Coordinates of C-alpha atoms and ligand atoms in Angstrom, one line a residue:
M1228 CA 163.4 30.6 -56.6
Q1229 CA 159.9 30.0 -57.8
V1230 CA 157.1 29.5 -55.2
P1231 CA 153.6 29.1 -56.7
L1232 CA 150.5 30.0 -54.6
T1233 CA 149.3 26.5 -54.6
K1234 CA 149.8 23.1 -56.1
P1235 CA 147.8 19.9 -55.9
Y1236 CA 149.4 17.1 -53.9
F1237 CA 149.1 13.6 -55.3
G1238 CA 150.9 10.4 -55.4
D1239 CA 151.1 7.3 -57.6
Q1240 CA 147.7 5.9 -56.7
E1241 CA 145.5 8.5 -58.6
A1242 CA 146.8 7.4 -62.0
E1243 CA 146.5 3.8 -61.0
E1244 CA 142.8 4.2 -59.9
V1245 CA 142.0 6.2 -63.1
R1246 CA 143.5 3.4 -65.3
R1247 CA 141.3 0.9 -63.5
V1248 CA 138.2 2.9 -64.1
L1249 CA 139.0 3.3 -67.8
E1250 CA 139.7 -0.4 -68.2
S1251 CA 136.5 -1.4 -66.4
G1252 CA 134.4 0.9 -68.8
W1253 CA 132.8 2.8 -66.0
V1254 CA 133.4 6.4 -67.0
T1255 CA 130.3 7.9 -65.5
Q1256 CA 128.7 7.6 -62.1
G1257 CA 129.5 4.2 -60.9
P1258 CA 131.4 2.2 -58.2
A1259 CA 134.2 4.8 -57.8
V1260 CA 131.7 7.5 -57.1
K1261 CA 130.1 5.3 -54.5
R1262 CA 133.3 4.5 -52.9
F1263 CA 134.3 8.2 -52.9
E1264 CA 131.0 9.1 -51.3
E1265 CA 131.3 6.5 -48.6
G1266 CA 134.9 7.6 -47.9
V1267 CA 134.0 11.2 -47.5
A1268 CA 131.0 10.3 -45.3
R1269 CA 133.2 8.1 -43.1
I1270 CA 135.8 10.9 -42.5
L1271 CA 133.1 13.4 -41.6
K1272 CA 131.2 10.9 -39.5
L1273 CA 128.0 11.6 -41.5
P1274 CA 125.4 9.2 -42.8
H1275 CA 125.3 10.6 -46.4
A1276 CA 127.5 12.2 -49.0
I1277 CA 126.3 12.8 -52.5
A1278 CA 128.9 13.7 -55.1
T1279 CA 128.4 16.6 -57.5
T1280 CA 130.3 18.4 -60.2
S1281 CA 131.2 21.2 -57.9
A1282 CA 130.5 22.9 -54.5
T1283 CA 128.4 25.5 -56.3
A1284 CA 126.3 22.7 -57.7
A1285 CA 126.0 21.1 -54.2
L1286 CA 124.9 24.5 -52.7
Y1287 CA 122.3 24.8 -55.6
L1288 CA 121.0 21.3 -54.9
A1289 CA 120.9 22.0 -51.1
L1290 CA 119.1 25.3 -51.4
R1291 CA 116.7 23.8 -54.0
E1292 CA 115.4 21.4 -51.2
F1293 CA 113.8 24.3 -49.4
K1294 CA 111.6 25.3 -52.3
L1295 CA 112.4 28.9 -52.0
E1296 CA 109.9 31.6 -53.4
K1297 CA 110.6 34.9 -55.0
D1298 CA 110.8 37.0 -51.9
D1299 CA 112.5 34.5 -49.7
E1300 CA 115.8 35.6 -48.3
V1301 CA 119.0 33.6 -48.0
L1302 CA 121.6 35.2 -45.7
V1303 CA 125.1 34.7 -47.0
P1304 CA 128.5 36.2 -45.9
S1305 CA 129.7 38.8 -48.5
F1306 CA 133.4 38.2 -47.9
T1307 CA 133.8 35.1 -50.0
F1308 CA 133.6 33.4 -53.4
P1309 CA 130.1 34.2 -54.9
G1310 CA 129.1 30.5 -55.5
V1311 CA 126.4 30.5 -52.9
A1312 CA 125.0 33.8 -53.9
N1313 CA 124.8 32.6 -57.5
A1314 CA 122.9 29.5 -56.4
A1315 CA 120.4 31.6 -54.4
I1316 CA 119.7 33.9 -57.4
L1317 CA 119.5 31.1 -60.0
L1318 CA 116.8 29.6 -57.8
G1319 CA 114.9 32.8 -57.9
S1320 CA 115.4 33.8 -54.3
K1321 CA 117.3 36.9 -52.8
P1322 CA 120.8 36.7 -51.3
V1323 CA 121.2 39.1 -48.4
F1324 CA 124.9 39.8 -47.8
V1325 CA 126.2 40.0 -44.2
D1326 CA 129.5 41.2 -42.6
A1327 CA 132.2 39.0 -41.1
N1328 CA 134.8 39.1 -38.1
P1329 CA 137.8 41.0 -39.3
R1330 CA 140.3 38.5 -37.6
T1331 CA 138.7 35.1 -38.4
Y1332 CA 137.0 36.2 -41.7
N1333 CA 134.0 34.1 -40.6
A1334 CA 130.5 35.6 -40.4
E1335 CA 129.2 35.0 -36.8
A1336 CA 125.6 34.9 -35.3
K1337 CA 125.5 38.6 -34.6
H1338 CA 126.4 39.4 -38.3
F1339 CA 123.5 37.2 -39.5
E1340 CA 121.2 38.5 -36.9
A1341 CA 121.6 42.1 -38.0
F1342 CA 119.9 41.2 -41.4
L1343 CA 117.1 38.9 -40.3
T1344 CA 113.7 39.8 -41.5
P1345 CA 110.4 37.8 -41.6
K1346 CA 111.4 36.7 -45.1
T1347 CA 114.7 35.1 -44.0
R1348 CA 114.4 31.3 -44.8
V1349 CA 118.0 30.1 -44.9
I1350 CA 121.3 31.0 -43.3
V1351 CA 124.5 29.9 -45.1
A1352 CA 127.4 29.7 -42.7
I1353 CA 130.8 29.7 -44.4
H1354 CA 133.9 28.0 -43.0
Q1355 CA 136.2 30.7 -44.6
F1356 CA 139.5 29.4 -45.9
G1357 CA 138.9 26.2 -43.8
L1358 CA 138.3 27.7 -40.4
C1359 CA 135.1 26.4 -38.8
A1360 CA 132.5 29.1 -38.2
D1361 CA 131.0 29.6 -34.7
M1362 CA 128.3 27.0 -35.4
P1363 CA 126.6 26.5 -32.0
A1364 CA 125.6 30.2 -31.9
I1365 CA 124.5 30.3 -35.4
K1366 CA 122.5 27.2 -35.0
K1367 CA 120.9 28.7 -32.0
L1368 CA 119.9 31.7 -34.0
C1369 CA 118.4 29.5 -36.7
D1370 CA 116.5 27.2 -34.2
E1371 CA 115.1 30.2 -32.4
N1372 CA 113.8 31.8 -35.7
K1373 CA 112.9 28.6 -37.5
I1374 CA 115.4 29.2 -40.3
E1375 CA 117.2 26.5 -42.3
L1376 CA 121.0 26.3 -41.9
I1377 CA 123.4 25.0 -44.4
E1378 CA 127.3 24.9 -44.4
D1379 CA 129.5 26.0 -47.2
A1380 CA 132.4 23.8 -46.3
A1381 CA 134.1 24.2 -49.7
C1382 CA 137.5 24.8 -48.1
A1383 CA 136.8 22.9 -45.0
F1384 CA 137.4 19.2 -45.6
G1385 CA 139.3 18.2 -42.5
S1386 CA 138.4 21.2 -40.5
T1387 CA 137.2 20.6 -37.0
R1388 CA 135.8 22.5 -34.0
H1389 CA 136.5 20.9 -30.7
G1390 CA 137.1 17.7 -32.6
V1391 CA 133.8 17.8 -34.4
P1392 CA 134.2 17.8 -38.3
V1393 CA 132.0 20.1 -40.6
G1394 CA 128.5 19.1 -41.6
H1395 CA 127.1 18.3 -38.1
D1396 CA 125.2 21.6 -37.5
G1397 CA 123.7 22.5 -40.9
R1398 CA 121.0 20.4 -42.5
F1399 CA 123.4 20.1 -45.4
A1400 CA 127.1 20.9 -46.1
A1401 CA 128.8 21.6 -49.4
L1402 CA 132.4 20.5 -50.0
S1403 CA 134.6 21.5 -53.0
F1404 CA 137.4 19.3 -54.7
H1405 CA 138.6 22.1 -57.1
P1406 CA 142.4 22.0 -57.4
R1407 CA 142.7 24.8 -55.0
K1408 CA 140.9 23.1 -52.1
I1409 CA 142.3 20.5 -49.7
I1410 CA 142.0 17.4 -51.8
T1411 CA 141.0 17.6 -55.5
T1412 CA 139.2 15.7 -58.2
G1413 CA 140.0 18.3 -60.9
E1414 CA 136.5 19.8 -60.5
G1415 CA 134.0 18.3 -58.1
G1416 CA 132.0 18.6 -54.9
I1417 CA 129.9 16.8 -52.4
I1418 CA 126.8 17.5 -50.5
T1419 CA 126.3 15.9 -47.0
A1420 CA 123.2 15.3 -45.1
R1421 CA 122.8 14.5 -41.4
D1422 CA 119.7 12.3 -42.0
D1423 CA 117.7 10.5 -44.7
T1424 CA 114.9 13.2 -45.3
H1425 CA 116.3 14.8 -48.5
V1426 CA 118.7 12.1 -49.7
E1427 CA 116.5 10.5 -52.4
S1428 CA 115.6 14.0 -53.7
L1429 CA 119.2 15.2 -53.8
R1430 CA 120.3 12.1 -55.7
S1431 CA 117.5 12.5 -58.1
H1432 CA 118.0 16.2 -58.8
R1433 CA 121.7 15.5 -59.3
S1434 CA 120.9 13.5 -62.4
Q1435 CA 118.0 15.4 -64.2
G1436 CA 115.3 14.5 -61.8
T1437 CA 115.5 10.7 -62.8
T1438 CA 114.1 8.2 -60.3
V1439 CA 116.7 5.5 -61.1
S1440 CA 120.4 5.7 -60.3
D1441 CA 122.9 5.1 -62.9
L1442 CA 124.2 2.3 -60.8
A1443 CA 120.8 0.6 -60.7
R1444 CA 120.3 1.1 -64.3
H1445 CA 123.5 -0.5 -65.3
K1446 CA 123.0 -3.3 -63.0
A1447 CA 119.4 -4.1 -64.3
T1448 CA 119.0 -7.4 -66.1
S1449 CA 115.6 -6.5 -67.7
V1450 CA 114.8 -3.7 -70.0
F1451 CA 113.5 -0.4 -68.5
A1452 CA 113.3 3.2 -69.6
P1453 CA 114.3 5.8 -66.9
T1454 CA 111.5 8.0 -65.6
F1455 CA 111.9 11.7 -64.7
A1456 CA 110.0 13.0 -61.7
E1457 CA 110.9 16.6 -62.3
P1458 CA 113.2 18.8 -64.5
G1459 CA 116.7 18.9 -63.2
F1460 CA 120.4 19.4 -64.2
N1461 CA 123.2 17.2 -64.7
F1462 CA 125.4 17.6 -61.7
R1463 CA 127.0 14.1 -61.8
L1464 CA 130.6 13.5 -60.9
S1465 CA 132.3 10.9 -63.2
D1466 CA 133.9 7.7 -62.0
I1467 CA 137.2 9.1 -63.4
Q1468 CA 137.1 12.1 -61.1
A1469 CA 136.0 9.9 -58.2
A1470 CA 138.8 7.6 -58.8
V1471 CA 141.3 10.4 -58.3
G1472 CA 139.3 11.4 -55.1
C1473 CA 139.5 8.0 -53.6
A1474 CA 143.3 8.1 -53.9
Q1475 CA 143.3 11.6 -52.6
L1476 CA 141.4 10.6 -49.5
D1477 CA 144.3 8.4 -48.4
L1478 CA 146.5 11.6 -48.4
L1479 CA 144.2 13.7 -46.5
D1480 CA 145.9 13.4 -43.0
E1481 CA 149.3 13.9 -44.6
I1482 CA 148.1 17.1 -46.5
L1483 CA 146.5 18.6 -43.4
E1484 CA 149.6 17.9 -41.3
K1485 CA 151.9 19.6 -43.8
R1486 CA 149.6 22.6 -44.4
R1487 CA 149.4 23.0 -40.5
A1488 CA 153.2 22.8 -40.1
I1489 CA 153.6 25.6 -42.8
A1490 CA 151.0 27.8 -41.2
K1491 CA 152.7 27.4 -37.9
N1492 CA 156.0 28.6 -39.5
Y1493 CA 154.4 31.6 -41.0
T1494 CA 152.4 32.5 -37.9
E1495 CA 155.5 32.3 -35.7
A1496 CA 157.4 34.5 -37.9
L1497 CA 154.6 37.1 -38.5
K1498 CA 153.0 37.2 -35.0
D1499 CA 154.9 40.3 -34.0
H1500 CA 155.0 42.0 -37.4
P1501 CA 153.9 45.6 -37.1
W1502 CA 152.0 45.6 -40.5
I1503 CA 150.9 42.2 -41.2
S1504 CA 148.4 40.1 -39.2
P1505 CA 148.4 36.4 -39.8
P1506 CA 145.0 34.7 -39.6
L1507 CA 143.6 34.1 -36.1
V1508 CA 142.8 30.5 -35.1
P1509 CA 140.7 30.4 -32.0
E1510 CA 141.5 27.7 -29.4
G1511 CA 140.2 24.3 -30.2
Y1512 CA 139.8 24.9 -33.9
G1513 CA 141.5 22.6 -36.4
H1514 CA 142.1 24.8 -39.5
T1515 CA 142.8 23.5 -42.9
F1516 CA 144.5 26.5 -44.2
Q1517 CA 143.0 26.1 -47.7
S1518 CA 144.5 29.7 -47.9
F1519 CA 146.9 31.4 -45.7
C1520 CA 145.2 34.8 -45.8
C1521 CA 146.8 37.8 -44.0
V1522 CA 145.7 41.3 -43.4
L1523 CA 147.9 44.4 -44.2
K1524 CA 147.3 46.8 -41.4
E1525 CA 146.2 50.4 -41.7
G1526 CA 149.1 52.9 -42.2
A1527 CA 151.5 50.2 -43.7
P1528 CA 154.2 51.8 -45.8
S1529 CA 152.9 50.1 -49.0
S1530 CA 149.5 49.2 -50.3
R1531 CA 148.2 45.7 -50.5
D1532 CA 148.3 45.7 -54.2
E1533 CA 151.9 47.0 -54.2
L1534 CA 152.8 44.2 -51.8
V1535 CA 151.1 41.4 -53.9
Q1536 CA 152.8 42.9 -57.1
G1537 CA 156.2 42.9 -55.3
L1538 CA 155.8 39.3 -54.2
R1539 CA 154.9 38.2 -57.8
E1540 CA 157.9 40.1 -59.2
H1541 CA 159.9 37.9 -56.9
N1542 CA 158.2 34.7 -58.4
I1543 CA 156.1 34.2 -55.3
G1544 CA 152.5 33.3 -56.0
S1545 CA 150.4 35.8 -54.0
T1546 CA 146.9 37.0 -54.6
V1547 CA 144.3 39.3 -53.1
G1548 CA 141.9 37.7 -50.5
A1549 CA 138.2 37.2 -51.1
V1550 CA 135.9 39.8 -52.7
A1551 CA 133.3 42.0 -51.1
T1552 CA 130.5 40.3 -53.1
H1553 CA 127.9 42.9 -52.1
I1554 CA 129.6 45.7 -54.1
L1555 CA 130.4 43.6 -57.2
P1556 CA 128.3 44.9 -60.2
A1557 CA 126.7 41.4 -60.6
F1558 CA 125.5 41.5 -57.0
S1559 CA 125.1 45.1 -55.9
A1560 CA 121.4 45.0 -56.7
W1561 CA 120.9 42.8 -53.7
S1562 CA 123.0 44.8 -51.3
R1563 CA 121.3 46.1 -48.1
G1564 CA 124.1 48.7 -47.3
P1565 CA 127.6 48.9 -46.3
L1566 CA 129.5 46.1 -44.6
P1567 CA 132.6 47.8 -43.1
N1568 CA 134.7 44.8 -42.1
T1569 CA 134.1 43.1 -45.5
E1570 CA 135.0 46.2 -47.4
M1571 CA 138.1 46.5 -45.3
L1572 CA 139.1 42.9 -45.7
A1573 CA 138.5 43.1 -49.6
E1574 CA 141.0 45.9 -49.7
R1575 CA 143.6 44.8 -47.2
T1576 CA 143.8 41.0 -47.4
F1577 CA 146.4 38.9 -49.4
M1578 CA 147.3 35.3 -49.6
L1579 CA 150.8 33.7 -49.1
P1580 CA 151.7 30.5 -50.9
M1581 CA 150.5 27.3 -49.2
Y1582 CA 150.7 23.8 -50.5
P1583 CA 151.9 20.5 -48.8
Q1584 CA 155.2 20.2 -51.0
M1585 CA 156.5 23.6 -49.6
G1586 CA 159.9 23.0 -47.9
S1587 CA 161.7 25.2 -45.4
A1588 CA 163.8 26.9 -48.2
E1589 CA 160.5 28.0 -49.9
I1590 CA 159.0 29.3 -46.5
Q1591 CA 162.2 31.2 -45.7
Y1592 CA 162.3 32.8 -49.2
V1593 CA 158.6 33.9 -48.9
L1594 CA 159.3 35.4 -45.4
E1595 CA 162.6 37.2 -46.4
T1596 CA 160.9 38.6 -49.4
L1597 CA 158.0 39.9 -47.4
N1598 CA 160.4 41.6 -45.0
K1599 CA 162.4 43.0 -47.9
L1600 CA 159.1 44.5 -49.4
I1601 CA 157.6 45.7 -46.2
K1602 CA 160.2 46.3 -43.3
P1603 CA 159.1 45.0 -40.0
Ligands
PLP2122 C1 135.7 27.5 -53.8 C2 134.6 27.9 -53.1 C3 133.3 27.6 -53.6 C4 133.1 27.1 -54.9 O1 133.6 25.7 -55.0 P1 133.4 25.0 -56.6 O2 133.7 23.6 -56.3 O3 134.5 25.7 -57.4 O4 132.0 25.3 -57.1 C5 132.2 27.9 -52.8 N1 132.4 28.6 -51.6 C6 133.6 28.9 -51.1 C7 133.7 29.5 -49.7 C8 134.7 28.5 -51.8 O5 136.0 28.8 -51.3

């Protein structure tokens, strides 16, 4: 049996939507992008969603709004994908890496608080693998210290905390539509905003600092040349990608339901395992299970790498968890010392296959193989 780590989930509608875009001649930012943005905003119950080429681009645009200076510090969790640290560095500011809770994998208020300095300008909370961070406590810390808060919700489209979706605590939230996330546009992202303040600027900097949107330019009946307020990148999502996204939005509930059912099966089977801890989901949290990330406990009869290798030899797509960003060569210059939980997690976490098409035979095969490789 072959069980991949992940697989995008799509229906007949995606191809249909793309064909319509191609026939209409709208290949760049047009009506499908607008429809996709409105669809995401509606699901998140937020007033604004601005489509970008990736979550990393969205985080870059978000951080850019704060006009960071050379010594300004951006607190980011270390146990993650380095997207947000890259954005902070490329904007000329300093990422400061913080630790995380070893059972939820999320950085909490106390982890951020440990690295606060008078130079701290922004806290980036990450909803790791699709579990909402403890936002009320983090927001309180930000408010008390006059620090900006943004949410890296790359994995968290559909994630809730006591029924509230992501994006309601930070000034901005960034979502990803990479094929490994909850829904996909191939590559893609969105930045959300809770109010109007930065929306015009975000839209303009998504498109090289232009003051006129593509939609307005194409609709114009008289001749005009675009003007550019400031230098900027091209972070525009195409209509082709957004068309895929629009079809994917209709599948979101089904995708979440299936992922949660698989997670329930895994968790039930592993909850008493002496060597493997399944991810902890606190009461009242709606996890997306972008990844099903487990911890191999201390003293286990084989190493994490041997276990991942063994799963792969049985045609099961497994991989190591996130990295300890602060000790990677590209980022260690910004490290402020050891982060014990993060370093432990980077050595002991591994992912099990998770995608909506997984059936009970696949789940059974994964669990049986796990038990063969590491006897409970
Ligand atoms: C995937 C991911 C990103 C990057 O998303 P892209 O769309 O690939 O740029 C950023 N942060 C986290 C936590 C992620 O999981």
